[in-house]
Coordinates of C-alpha atoms in Angstrom, one line a residue:
Chain A
M1 CA -20.4 9.8 13.7
E2 CA -19.4 9.3 17.4
N3 CA -15.7 9.3 17.7
N4 CA -14.2 6.4 19.7
F5 CA -10.8 5.9 18.1
E6 CA -8.6 4.2 19.9
K7 CA -5.4 4.8 17.9
S8 CA -4.2 6.9 15.4
T9 CA -1.8 6.7 12.6
R10 CA -0.6 8.3 9.3
I11 CA -0.6 6.1 6.4
A12 CA 1.6 6.4 3.4
I13 CA 0.8 4.4 0.1
L14 CA 3.4 4.9 -2.6
S15 CA 2.6 2.6 -6.0
S16 CA 4.0 2.4 -9.7
F17 CA 0.3 2.0 -11.2
T18 CA -2.7 3.6 -10.3
L19 CA -4.2 2.6 -7.2
N20 CA -6.8 5.1 -6.7
G21 CA -9.4 4.8 -4.2
I22 CA -7.5 2.6 -1.8
E23 CA -7.4 6.1 0.7
E24 CA -11.3 5.5 1.0
I25 CA -11.0 2.0 1.8
F26 CA -8.3 2.7 4.3
K27 CA -10.1 5.0 6.2
V28 CA -13.2 3.4 6.5
K29 CA -11.4 -0.7 7.5
C30 CA -9.4 1.3 9.9
A31 CA -12.5 3.0 11.1
E32 CA -14.0 -0.6 11.8
K33 CA -10.7 -0.8 14.0
K34 CA -11.1 1.8 15.9
I35 CA -8.5 2.8 14.2
N36 CA -8.0 6.8 12.9
C37 CA -5.7 7.0 9.7
V38 CA -4.5 9.9 8.1
T39 CA -3.5 9.0 4.4
Y40 CA -1.2 10.1 1.7
L41 CA -1.2 8.5 -1.8
G42 CA 1.9 9.5 -4.1
G43 CA 1.9 10.5 -7.4
Y44 CA 1.2 8.4 -10.2
N45 CA 4.2 6.8 -10.9
Q46 CA 6.2 8.8 -8.6
Y47 CA 7.9 6.5 -6.1
N48 CA 11.6 6.7 -6.8
Q49 CA 11.6 10.4 -6.9
E50 CA 9.2 10.7 -3.9
I51 CA 11.9 8.1 -2.0
L52 CA 15.3 9.7 -3.2
N53 CA 14.2 13.4 -2.9
S54 CA 14.5 13.8 1.0
E55 CA 12.2 17.2 0.6
S56 CA 9.6 15.8 -0.7
K57 CA 6.0 15.4 -0.3
L58 CA 6.1 11.9 1.2
Y59 CA 8.5 12.7 4.1
Q60 CA 6.6 16.2 4.3
F61 CA 3.6 13.9 5.4
N62 CA 5.8 12.2 8.1
P63 CA 3.9 8.7 8.1
D64 CA 4.4 6.1 10.4
I65 CA 4.0 3.3 7.6
A66 CA 4.4 3.5 4.8
F67 CA 3.6 0.9 1.8
L68 CA 5.6 0.9 -1.3
I69 CA 3.4 -1.6 -4.3
L70 CA 5.4 -2.3 -7.3
D71 CA 4.3 -4.4 -10.2
T72 CA 5.9 -6.7 -12.3
R73 CA 5.2 -5.3 -15.7
S74 CA 6.4 -1.5 -14.6
L75 CA 9.8 -3.9 -13.4
L76 CA 10.5 -5.5 -16.6
G77 CA 9.2 -2.6 -18.7
D78 CA 9.6 -4.2 -22.7
L79 CA 11.1 -7.0 -21.3
W80 CA 7.8 -8.2 -20.2
Y81 CA 7.0 -8.7 -23.8
S82 CA 10.0 -9.9 -24.8
P83 CA 12.3 -11.5 -22.2
Y84 CA 14.5 -13.5 -24.2
S85 CA 15.7 -10.8 -26.2
L86 CA 18.2 -10.9 -23.7
D87 CA 20.3 -13.9 -23.1
A88 CA 20.4 -15.9 -19.6
K89 CA 23.4 -14.1 -18.6
Q90 CA 21.8 -10.5 -19.4
R91 CA 18.8 -11.9 -18.0
K92 CA 20.6 -12.3 -14.7
E93 CA 22.7 -9.2 -14.7
F94 CA 19.0 -7.2 -15.3
I95 CA 17.7 -8.5 -12.2
E96 CA 20.9 -7.7 -10.3
K97 CA 20.6 -4.0 -11.4
K98 CA 16.8 -4.0 -10.2
F99 CA 17.6 -5.5 -7.1
E100 CA 20.5 -3.2 -6.4
E101 CA 17.7 -0.2 -7.5
I102 CA 15.2 -1.3 -5.1
K103 CA 17.6 -1.8 -2.3
N104 CA 18.9 1.5 -3.0
L105 CA 15.5 2.9 -2.4
I106 CA 14.7 1.1 0.7
Q107 CA 18.0 2.3 2.7
T108 CA 17.6 5.8 1.1
F109 CA 13.9 5.4 2.6
M110 CA 15.4 4.3 6.0
S111 CA 18.3 7.0 6.2
I112 CA 15.7 9.6 6.4
S113 CA 12.2 8.2 7.7
K114 CA 11.6 7.1 10.9
S115 CA 8.5 4.7 9.6
K116 CA 8.1 1.6 8.6
L117 CA 8.5 0.6 5.4
I118 CA 6.1 -2.3 3.9
I119 CA 7.3 -3.2 0.4
S120 CA 5.4 -5.9 -2.0
N121 CA 6.8 -8.3 -3.9
F122 CA 6.2 -9.3 -7.4
P123 CA 3.5 -11.8 -9.1
I124 CA 5.2 -14.2 -11.0
P125 CA 3.3 -14.3 -14.7
T126 CA 1.8 -18.0 -15.0
K127 CA 2.3 -17.3 -19.0
S128 CA 5.7 -16.9 -21.0
N129 CA 6.2 -16.3 -24.5
Y130 CA 8.2 -19.5 -24.6
G131 CA 4.9 -21.7 -23.5
I132 CA 5.7 -24.9 -22.5
F133 CA 9.5 -24.4 -22.9
E134 CA 9.7 -22.0 -20.4
T135 CA 9.8 -24.8 -17.8
K136 CA 13.3 -25.7 -19.3
S137 CA 14.8 -22.2 -19.8
K138 CA 17.6 -21.9 -17.8
F139 CA 17.1 -18.2 -15.8
G140 CA 13.8 -17.7 -17.7
F141 CA 11.1 -15.0 -17.6
Q142 CA 9.6 -16.7 -14.3
K143 CA 12.9 -17.6 -12.6
M144 CA 13.6 -13.9 -13.0
I145 CA 11.0 -12.8 -11.0
A146 CA 11.2 -15.6 -8.4
T147 CA 15.1 -14.9 -7.7
L148 CA 13.7 -10.8 -7.2
N149 CA 11.5 -11.7 -4.6
E150 CA 14.5 -14.0 -2.8
Y151 CA 16.7 -11.7 -3.1
L152 CA 14.1 -9.0 -1.8
Q153 CA 13.2 -11.2 1.1
D154 CA 17.2 -12.2 2.1
F155 CA 17.7 -8.3 2.4
I156 CA 14.7 -7.2 4.4
S157 CA 14.7 -10.3 6.5
N158 CA 17.2 -8.6 9.0
L159 CA 15.8 -4.7 8.2
D160 CA 13.2 -4.6 11.5
P161 CA 12.0 -1.5 9.9
V162 CA 11.5 -3.1 7.2
Y163 CA 8.8 -5.7 5.9
L164 CA 7.9 -7.2 3.0
F165 CA 3.9 -7.8 1.4
D166 CA 3.4 -11.1 -0.5
M167 CA 2.0 -9.4 -3.3
N168 CA 2.8 -13.0 -5.2
G169 CA 0.9 -14.6 -2.8
F170 CA -2.1 -11.8 -2.8
V171 CA -2.9 -12.6 -6.9
T172 CA -2.3 -16.7 -6.5
R173 CA -4.8 -16.5 -4.0
H174 CA -7.5 -14.2 -5.5
G175 CA -6.0 -15.4 -9.4
E176 CA -4.5 -13.5 -12.1
N177 CA -7.5 -13.8 -14.3
N178 CA -9.0 -12.1 -11.5
V179 CA -7.0 -9.5 -10.3
F180 CA -5.6 -8.0 -13.5
D181 CA -8.6 -6.8 -15.6
P182 CA -6.7 -6.0 -19.1
K183 CA -9.6 -3.2 -20.2
Q184 CA -8.9 -1.4 -16.6
F185 CA -5.2 -1.7 -17.3
L186 CA -5.4 -0.8 -20.7
F187 CA -7.9 2.7 -19.5
G188 CA -6.3 3.5 -16.6
D189 CA -3.0 1.6 -15.6
I190 CA -5.0 -0.1 -13.0
K191 CA -2.8 -3.1 -12.3
I192 CA -5.2 -4.4 -9.4
S193 CA -8.3 -4.4 -10.8
L194 CA -10.8 -1.7 -9.1
D195 CA -13.1 -5.2 -7.3
F196 CA -9.8 -6.4 -5.4
I197 CA -8.9 -3.4 -4.0
P198 CA -10.9 -3.9 -1.1
H199 CA -8.7 -7.0 -0.7
L200 CA -5.5 -6.1 -0.9
T201 CA -6.2 -3.0 1.4
N202 CA -7.6 -5.9 4.2
D203 CA -4.2 -7.8 3.6
L204 CA -2.1 -4.6 4.1
I205 CA -4.1 -3.0 7.4
G206 CA -2.7 -6.6 9.0
Y207 CA 0.8 -4.4 9.0
V208 CA -1.0 -1.8 10.7
I209 CA -3.0 -3.9 12.9
A210 CA 0.6 -5.5 14.0
T211 CA 2.5 -1.8 13.8
L212 CA -0.3 -0.7 16.6
G213 CA 0.1 -3.8 18.6
L214 CA -3.4 -4.2 18.2
A215 CA -3.3 -7.7 17.6
K216 CA -5.8 -10.3 19.4
R217 CA -4.4 -12.3 22.0
C218 CA -7.2 -15.1 22.8
I219 CA -9.7 -16.7 21.4
V220 CA -12.8 -17.3 23.1
L221 CA -14.6 -20.7 21.7
D222 CA -18.1 -21.8 22.1
L223 CA -18.4 -25.4 22.1
D224 CA -21.6 -27.3 20.9
N225 CA -21.6 -27.0 17.0
T226 CA -18.1 -24.8 17.1
L227 CA -15.4 -26.9 18.3
W228 CA -17.6 -30.2 17.3
G229 CA -21.2 -30.7 15.7
G230 CA -24.3 -31.6 17.5
I231 CA -25.0 -30.9 21.4
V232 CA -23.3 -33.2 23.6
G233 CA -26.1 -32.8 26.4
E234 CA -29.2 -33.8 23.8
D235 CA -27.1 -35.7 21.4
G236 CA -24.9 -37.6 23.9
F237 CA -21.1 -38.2 23.6
D238 CA -21.0 -40.7 21.2
E239 CA -23.5 -38.9 18.6
I240 CA -21.6 -36.0 18.1
K241 CA -19.9 -34.9 15.1
L242 CA -16.1 -34.9 15.8
G243 CA -13.9 -38.1 13.5
S244 CA -12.7 -38.6 10.0
G245 CA -15.5 -38.3 7.7
P246 CA -17.8 -35.6 7.0
P247 CA -19.4 -33.7 8.4
G248 CA -17.2 -34.3 11.9
N249 CA -13.9 -33.7 9.6
A250 CA -14.7 -30.4 9.2
F251 CA -14.8 -29.6 13.4
V252 CA -11.1 -31.7 13.6
E253 CA -10.2 -29.9 11.0
F254 CA -11.2 -26.1 12.4
Q255 CA -9.1 -27.3 15.8
K256 CA -6.4 -28.3 13.8
Y257 CA -6.6 -24.8 12.3
L258 CA -6.7 -23.2 15.9
L259 CA -3.8 -25.6 17.4
G260 CA -1.9 -24.0 15.2
L261 CA -2.6 -20.3 16.2
Y262 CA -2.0 -21.5 19.8
D263 CA 1.2 -22.8 19.1
R264 CA 2.6 -19.3 17.8
G265 CA 0.6 -18.1 21.0
I266 CA -2.8 -17.2 20.9
L267 CA -4.5 -18.5 23.9
L268 CA -7.7 -20.2 24.0
A269 CA -10.3 -20.2 26.1
I270 CA -14.0 -21.8 26.9
N271 CA -17.2 -19.9 27.2
S272 CA -20.0 -22.2 26.7
K273 CA -23.5 -23.2 28.2
N274 CA -23.0 -27.2 29.0
N275 CA -23.2 -29.2 31.5
P276 CA -19.4 -29.2 32.8
D277 CA -19.4 -32.6 33.2
D278 CA -20.4 -33.9 29.5
A279 CA -18.5 -30.9 27.9
L280 CA -14.9 -32.0 30.0
E281 CA -15.8 -35.8 29.1
V282 CA -15.6 -34.8 25.0
I283 CA -12.4 -32.6 25.5
E284 CA -10.4 -35.1 27.7
K285 CA -11.8 -38.6 26.3
H286 CA -13.4 -37.9 22.9
P287 CA -10.3 -39.8 20.7
D288 CA -10.8 -37.5 18.3
M289 CA -10.8 -34.1 19.9
I290 CA -7.4 -32.4 19.1
L291 CA -7.9 -29.5 22.0
R292 CA -7.3 -31.2 24.7
K293 CA -8.0 -29.4 28.2
K294 CA -4.2 -28.3 28.8
Y295 CA -3.9 -26.0 25.5
F296 CA -7.4 -23.6 27.3
A297 CA -5.9 -21.0 29.4
C298 CA -9.0 -20.3 30.9
M299 CA -12.5 -22.4 30.8
K300 CA -16.0 -21.2 31.5
I301 CA -18.4 -24.3 31.2
N302 CA -21.3 -23.2 32.9
W303 CA -24.7 -21.7 32.7
N304 CA -24.3 -18.3 32.9
D305 CA -24.5 -15.8 30.5
K306 CA -21.8 -15.7 28.0
V307 CA -21.0 -11.9 28.4
S308 CA -20.4 -12.7 32.5
N309 CA -18.5 -15.2 31.4
M310 CA -16.4 -13.0 29.5
K311 CA -15.5 -10.8 31.5
E312 CA -14.6 -13.0 34.2
I313 CA -12.1 -14.6 31.7
S314 CA -10.7 -11.1 30.8
E315 CA -10.1 -10.5 34.4
E316 CA -8.6 -13.9 35.4
L317 CA -6.4 -13.8 32.2
N318 CA -5.6 -10.1 33.2
F319 CA -6.3 -8.8 29.8
G320 CA -8.5 -6.0 28.6
L321 CA -11.7 -6.9 26.3
E322 CA -10.1 -5.8 23.3
N323 CA -8.0 -8.5 23.3
F324 CA -10.3 -11.2 23.0
V325 CA -12.1 -12.9 19.9
F326 CA -15.4 -14.5 20.3
I327 CA -16.2 -17.6 18.5
D328 CA -19.8 -18.9 18.7
D329 CA -22.4 -20.7 16.0
D330 CA -25.3 -19.2 17.6
P331 CA -26.3 -15.8 15.9
I332 CA -28.5 -14.8 19.7
N333 CA -24.8 -15.7 21.9
R334 CA -23.0 -13.4 19.3
E335 CA -25.3 -10.2 19.1
F336 CA -25.7 -10.5 22.9
M337 CA -22.0 -10.3 23.0
K338 CA -21.6 -7.2 20.5
S339 CA -24.6 -5.4 21.9
S340 CA -23.3 -5.6 25.5
L341 CA -19.1 -5.9 24.8
P342 CA -18.4 -4.3 21.3
Q343 CA -14.5 -4.0 22.6
V344 CA -14.6 -7.8 21.6
L345 CA -14.6 -9.0 18.4
T346 CA -17.0 -11.0 17.8
V347 CA -16.9 -13.6 14.7
D348 CA -19.6 -14.4 12.3
L349 CA -19.5 -17.8 11.6
T350 CA -21.9 -19.5 9.0
P351 CA -23.9 -22.4 9.7
D352 CA -21.7 -24.7 7.6
P353 CA -18.2 -25.9 9.3
S354 CA -16.3 -26.7 6.0
K355 CA -16.1 -22.5 6.0
H356 CA -14.5 -21.9 10.0
V357 CA -11.1 -22.4 8.9
K358 CA -11.2 -19.8 6.0
I359 CA -13.0 -17.3 8.0
L360 CA -10.2 -17.5 10.5
E361 CA -8.0 -17.4 7.8
E362 CA -8.6 -14.2 6.3
M363 CA -8.7 -11.8 9.9
N364 CA -5.9 -9.9 9.8
D365 CA -6.1 -10.0 13.7
F366 CA -3.5 -11.8 15.0
N367 CA -1.0 -10.5 13.1
V368 CA 2.2 -9.2 15.1
L369 CA 5.7 -7.8 13.5
K370 CA 7.7 -10.3 15.3
I371 CA 6.7 -13.6 17.2
T372 CA 9.2 -14.5 20.4
Y373 CA 10.3 -17.4 22.1
E374 CA 7.7 -16.2 24.5
D375 CA 5.1 -16.0 22.3
S376 CA 5.6 -20.0 20.9
K377 CA 5.6 -21.1 24.5
R378 CA 2.8 -18.7 25.9
G379 CA -0.1 -21.5 25.8
L380 CA 2.4 -23.5 28.2
M381 CA 3.1 -21.1 30.8
Y382 CA -0.7 -20.2 31.3
S383 CA -1.2 -23.9 32.0
Q384 CA 1.9 -23.8 34.3
Q385 CA -0.2 -20.6 35.6
K386 CA -3.4 -22.5 36.8
E387 CA -0.7 -24.4 38.6
R388 CA 0.4 -21.7 40.6
K389 CA -2.8 -20.2 41.2
D390 CA -3.5 -23.8 42.7
F391 CA -0.6 -24.3 44.6
E392 CA -1.5 -20.2 45.9
K393 CA -4.9 -21.4 47.3
L394 CA -3.0 -24.4 48.7
S395 CA -0.5 -22.3 50.5
S396 CA -1.6 -20.7 54.2
N397 CA -0.3 -17.5 53.8
L398 CA 1.1 -15.3 50.8
Q399 CA 5.0 -15.0 52.3
D400 CA 5.0 -19.0 52.7
F401 CA 3.9 -19.2 48.9
L402 CA 6.5 -17.4 47.8
K403 CA 8.9 -18.7 49.7
N404 CA 8.1 -22.5 48.2
M405 CA 7.8 -20.9 44.5
E406 CA 11.4 -21.1 44.1
L407 CA 11.6 -17.8 42.4
K408 CA 14.7 -17.4 39.9
V409 CA 15.5 -14.3 38.9
T410 CA 18.6 -14.0 35.9
I411 CA 19.1 -10.3 34.7
K412 CA 20.1 -9.9 31.1
K413 CA 21.5 -7.1 29.0
A414 CA 20.5 -5.9 26.1
D415 CA 20.9 -8.1 23.0
N416 CA 19.8 -9.1 19.5
F417 CA 18.4 -11.6 21.6
T418 CA 16.4 -10.2 24.4
I419 CA 15.8 -6.7 22.2
P420 CA 12.6 -7.9 20.6
R421 CA 10.9 -9.2 23.7
I422 CA 11.7 -5.9 25.6
S423 CA 10.7 -3.6 22.9
Q424 CA 7.4 -6.0 22.9
L425 CA 7.2 -5.5 27.2
I426 CA 7.6 -1.6 26.2
L427 CA 5.0 -1.3 23.6
K428 CA 2.3 -3.8 25.4
T429 CA 2.7 -3.5 29.1
N430 CA 0.2 -1.4 30.9
Q431 CA -0.5 -1.7 34.1
F432 CA 3.3 -2.5 36.3
N433 CA 5.2 0.0 34.1
L434 CA 6.3 3.4 35.8
T435 CA 5.8 5.8 33.3
T436 CA 4.3 3.7 30.2
K437 CA 6.9 5.6 27.7
R438 CA 6.6 3.7 24.4
Y439 CA 9.7 2.7 22.6
S440 CA 10.1 1.0 18.8
L441 CA 12.3 -1.8 18.7
E442 CA 14.4 0.4 16.3
D443 CA 14.3 2.8 19.4
I444 CA 15.9 0.4 21.7
Q445 CA 18.2 -1.3 19.5
K446 CA 19.7 2.4 19.3
F447 CA 19.9 3.2 22.9
S448 CA 21.7 -0.5 23.2
Q449 CA 24.5 1.1 21.3
D450 CA 24.5 4.4 23.8
D451 CA 27.3 3.9 27.0
N452 CA 25.3 6.6 28.4
M453 CA 21.9 3.9 28.9
L454 CA 21.6 1.0 30.7
I455 CA 19.2 -1.6 29.5
G456 CA 17.9 -4.7 30.4
C457 CA 15.7 -7.2 31.3
A458 CA 14.9 -9.6 33.6
Q459 CA 13.8 -13.5 33.2
V460 CA 11.4 -15.0 35.4
E461 CA 11.8 -18.7 36.7
D462 CA 9.9 -20.7 39.5
K463 CA 9.1 -24.1 40.5
F464 CA 6.3 -24.7 37.8
G465 CA 8.6 -23.2 35.1
D466 CA 9.4 -21.0 33.0
N467 CA 7.9 -17.3 32.6
G468 CA 10.1 -15.9 30.1
I469 CA 11.1 -12.2 30.0
A470 CA 8.7 -10.4 32.0
G471 CA 10.6 -7.2 33.3
A472 CA 12.7 -4.5 31.9
F473 CA 13.6 -1.5 32.2
I474 CA 16.1 1.5 31.1
V475 CA 18.3 3.6 33.0
Q476 CA 19.9 6.6 31.8
K477 CA 23.5 7.4 33.2
N478 CA 23.4 11.1 34.1
G479 CA 27.1 11.5 34.6
T480 CA 27.8 9.3 37.8
K481 CA 26.1 11.8 40.1
E482 CA 22.5 10.5 39.3
W483 CA 20.9 7.9 37.4
I484 CA 17.3 8.3 35.8
L485 CA 15.1 5.3 35.9
D486 CA 13.5 6.1 32.3
T487 CA 11.5 2.8 32.0
F488 CA 10.3 0.3 34.8
L489 CA 8.1 -2.3 34.3
L490 CA 6.8 -6.1 34.8
S491 CA 4.6 -7.9 32.6
C492 CA 1.2 -8.4 34.5
R493 CA 2.0 -12.2 34.3
V494 CA 4.5 -12.3 37.4
M495 CA 3.2 -9.7 39.4
G496 CA 2.8 -10.1 43.2
R497 CA 5.8 -11.9 43.7
E498 CA 8.4 -9.0 44.3
I499 CA 10.1 -9.6 41.9
E500 CA 10.4 -5.9 40.9
K501 CA 11.9 -5.3 43.9
S502 CA 15.1 -8.0 42.9
I503 CA 15.0 -6.0 39.7
L504 CA 15.6 -2.8 41.2
G505 CA 18.1 -4.3 44.0
Y506 CA 20.2 -5.1 40.7
I507 CA 19.9 -1.6 39.4
V508 CA 20.7 0.2 42.7
K509 CA 23.8 -2.3 43.0
T510 CA 24.9 -1.7 39.8
A511 CA 24.6 2.6 39.9
K512 CA 26.2 1.6 43.7
D513 CA 29.1 0.4 42.0
S514 CA 29.5 2.6 39.7
G515 CA 29.5 5.4 42.4
V516 CA 26.2 6.9 41.7
E517 CA 24.8 8.6 45.2
K518 CA 21.4 8.2 44.2
I519 CA 18.7 7.6 41.8
K520 CA 15.5 9.5 40.4
A521 CA 12.6 8.0 39.3
N522 CA 9.2 9.4 37.9
F523 CA 6.2 8.1 38.4
I524 CA 3.1 9.1 35.4
P525 CA -0.2 8.0 36.2
T526 CA -2.1 6.4 33.5
Q527 CA -5.6 5.2 33.6
K528 CA -4.2 1.4 33.7
N529 CA -1.1 1.6 36.0
K530 CA -2.7 1.6 39.2
P531 CA -1.1 -1.5 40.3
I532 CA 2.6 0.1 40.0
E533 CA 1.2 3.7 42.4
N534 CA 2.9 2.6 45.7
F535 CA 6.5 0.5 44.0
L536 CA 8.3 4.1 44.6
P537 CA 7.5 4.6 48.0
D538 CA 7.4 0.7 48.8
C539 CA 11.0 0.6 48.0
G540 CA 12.3 3.7 50.1
F541 CA 12.1 6.5 47.7
K542 CA 11.3 9.8 48.8
K543 CA 9.4 12.4 46.7
Q544 CA 11.4 15.8 45.8
D545 CA 9.3 18.4 43.8
N546 CA 7.3 15.7 41.1
S547 CA 10.2 13.1 40.8
W548 CA 10.9 10.5 43.3
I549 CA 14.8 10.1 44.6
I550 CA 16.7 7.5 46.7
L551 CA 20.0 7.7 47.6
L552 CA 22.7 5.0 47.5
N553 CA 24.4 5.5 50.7
E554 CA 21.3 3.1 52.7
T555 CA 21.3 -0.6 52.2
F556 CA 18.2 -1.2 49.9
Q557 CA 16.8 -4.7 51.2
I558 CA 15.8 -7.3 48.3
P559 CA 13.5 -10.4 48.7
D560 CA 15.3 -12.6 50.7
F561 CA 13.2 -15.5 48.6
I562 CA 14.3 -14.7 45.1
T563 CA 17.7 -15.7 43.6
V564 CA 19.0 -13.5 41.2
E565 CA 21.5 -13.8 38.6
E566 CA 23.3 -11.9 36.2
K567 CA 24.2 -12.8 32.8
Chain B
M1 CA -35.2 4.4 -17.4
S2 CA -32.8 7.3 -17.9
E3 CA -33.1 8.0 -14.5
K4 CA -31.1 4.8 -13.8
L5 CA -28.8 6.0 -15.9
Y6 CA -28.7 9.4 -14.4
G7 CA -28.8 7.8 -10.7
I8 CA -25.3 5.9 -11.4
I9 CA -23.9 9.1 -12.9
A10 CA -24.8 11.1 -10.2
K11 CA -23.6 8.4 -7.6
V12 CA -20.4 8.1 -8.9
M13 CA -19.9 11.7 -9.9
D14 CA -21.2 12.7 -6.1
I15 CA -23.3 15.7 -7.7
P16 CA -27.4 16.1 -7.1
I17 CA -29.1 14.0 -10.1
N18 CA -30.8 16.9 -11.5
E19 CA -27.5 18.2 -12.4
I20 CA -27.3 15.9 -15.2
N21 CA -28.7 15.9 -19.0
D22 CA -28.1 14.2 -22.2
N23 CA -25.1 16.8 -22.5
S24 CA -23.3 16.6 -19.3
S25 CA -19.8 15.7 -19.6
P26 CA -16.1 16.3 -18.4
E27 CA -16.4 19.7 -19.3
T28 CA -19.4 20.2 -17.1
I29 CA -19.2 18.5 -14.1
P30 CA -16.1 18.9 -12.6
S31 CA -15.6 15.2 -10.4
W32 CA -15.9 13.9 -14.1
D33 CA -12.3 12.9 -14.0
S34 CA -10.8 10.0 -16.1
F35 CA -10.4 7.8 -13.1
N36 CA -14.5 8.6 -12.0
S37 CA -15.0 7.9 -15.8
Y38 CA -13.5 4.6 -15.0
I39 CA -15.9 3.8 -12.5
L40 CA -18.3 5.0 -13.8
L41 CA -18.0 2.5 -16.6
D42 CA -17.4 -0.3 -14.2
E43 CA -21.0 0.6 -12.5
L44 CA -22.6 0.9 -16.1
E45 CA -21.4 -2.6 -17.0
T46 CA -22.5 -4.0 -13.5
E47 CA -26.0 -2.6 -13.5
F48 CA -26.4 -2.7 -17.3
K49 CA -25.4 -6.6 -16.8
T50 CA -23.1 -5.8 -20.3
E51 CA -19.3 -5.1 -21.0
F52 CA -18.3 -2.2 -23.7
T53 CA -15.5 -2.3 -26.1
I54 CA -12.6 -0.1 -25.6
D55 CA -13.3 2.0 -28.6
E56 CA -16.9 2.9 -27.1
V57 CA -14.5 3.9 -23.9
T58 CA -12.4 6.2 -25.5
E59 CA -15.1 7.8 -27.9
T60 CA -17.9 8.7 -25.2
K61 CA -17.6 12.5 -24.5
N62 CA -21.2 12.9 -22.8
V63 CA -24.2 11.2 -21.7
S64 CA -25.8 10.7 -25.0
D65 CA -22.8 8.9 -26.4
I66 CA -23.4 6.2 -22.8
K67 CA -26.8 6.1 -24.1
K68 CA -26.2 5.5 -27.4
H69 CA -23.7 2.9 -26.7
L70 CA -26.5 0.8 -24.2
K71 CA -28.4 1.1 -27.1
N72 CA -25.8 -0.6 -29.4
H73 CA -26.0 -3.1 -27.0
G74 CA -29.6 -3.3 -26.9
I75 CA -30.6 -1.2 -23.7
I76 CA -33.4 1.0 -24.8
L77 CA -34.1 3.6 -21.9
Y78 CA -37.3 4.8 -22.7
D79 CA -38.1 8.9 -21.3

């Protein structure tokens, strides 16, 4: 097989019951996403020993991501069968004790390993030996487990390397009677029946995709029979299926679901073969259309082939093809896309529109570990971007354009509000990135406590709106003589407006104020960071050995059309 | 028809079909561990559309026992 892995990761799986087979499924499913995964499956019910012993095989394996999958029976022991042998107060104490044990496991793991930890919550059984009286019992059997789940969720909500996997939700979704097979349980302590391990793995891979930053960023949609039923060019505006009754309601439902994804930062675009006028009339004027023009970051409605359109969308939005999902009802278009642009994730829609939402729901390709303010506003920012482009076309030259943009840069120090976004930029930015060094959220948090480091970011606003935090930097203060520019980057969204010079200007000024004589920077070229190639010499840095140096006794010119503020 | 049974065992245990006979057992096939014996059971139940009792599962010592249980479920393997 051709080795075309794009990413590599080490995955450890610890469990309180038999989970054989999960490693193999992980490998296959990761390979499908071009992730090379090395796995480690802990010994049967050995998770306590493995986590508490810093010399264990788990820590020797040195995972990037560790899954800790526990189940309610193992948790409760004999209490599973007779929870009411304890009174309500004792039951509460029991749960508190169990929570302390799990908390201790999590804290120990965090103190020894840098890995992410994904811990499952506990499925709440639907049966109780109190029968219908269960719901009348104070702190009853089901409440015990629900309470533990709440404790867990509250505890990990502020621990950045730790995430909760909703196993209770998993069992609910697939059904307790399906997921748990008594014979498999009695025969091999298999608590998730073999048929459901692939489903479980699929859900867990959502965390791998998020950790590796492989989440898809834009859904590119066909129109006829995808966003509405029928073909507008043939059936006409009044005859397409879109509305409150079936089958038109299936398309409304699908559009509403897509709007929900848009609201959390997934961009939408159109790639469709239609007369633009016919299609735009539906998009703007059809009473039941949910996704109006303003929700699309890019629209290619023409008679060109869909592969060329897709390439243009990728260029216009400045994202690599691997960031796109393509949705089209026509199998021929899908095959053409799959064979021409395999980097694009082409989704197989069924001809039945009532299944469309479920197909998207089951995809784990949109998962991110944090949803930032910038994410939730991304769609809006892109429509403002379109306005900026139109304005740029109107302006006679670049200088005029920039002067009239009313650019404002606000420099902010790394704090609880800005660190998630700084980390996101550091993990994702490829083009205008001097060193492409990647640091995790936890790294940035640690650096921000260090007096020897200066970490900040830049929020960029203009007359069309707020671009959010779009630049970040890390400076190592190497004493007072020489500071080192460890990381310097700018989101492609605001490239080409000399924002970078005003950010560097801030760093230069801060260094001067501290009595520093020079700043040293490195440029580490990659396949993607050509746009930043000339940044250092353009700003007056001089090559010295393998680095670039700027002496601070000379004046540093910052662009006069940008207002800079510090916060 | 034994061939179908042997084919399933060969697939689960990952060994050539001609290495399987009535006396094949966890003692003669190294990959026949407790987990694979469960996988085998699951495959047999799916392929022959039947369900074994827990007694049958625990009493199974070799291929010949599997044939006996299949026969008890009305599944006759003609050689």
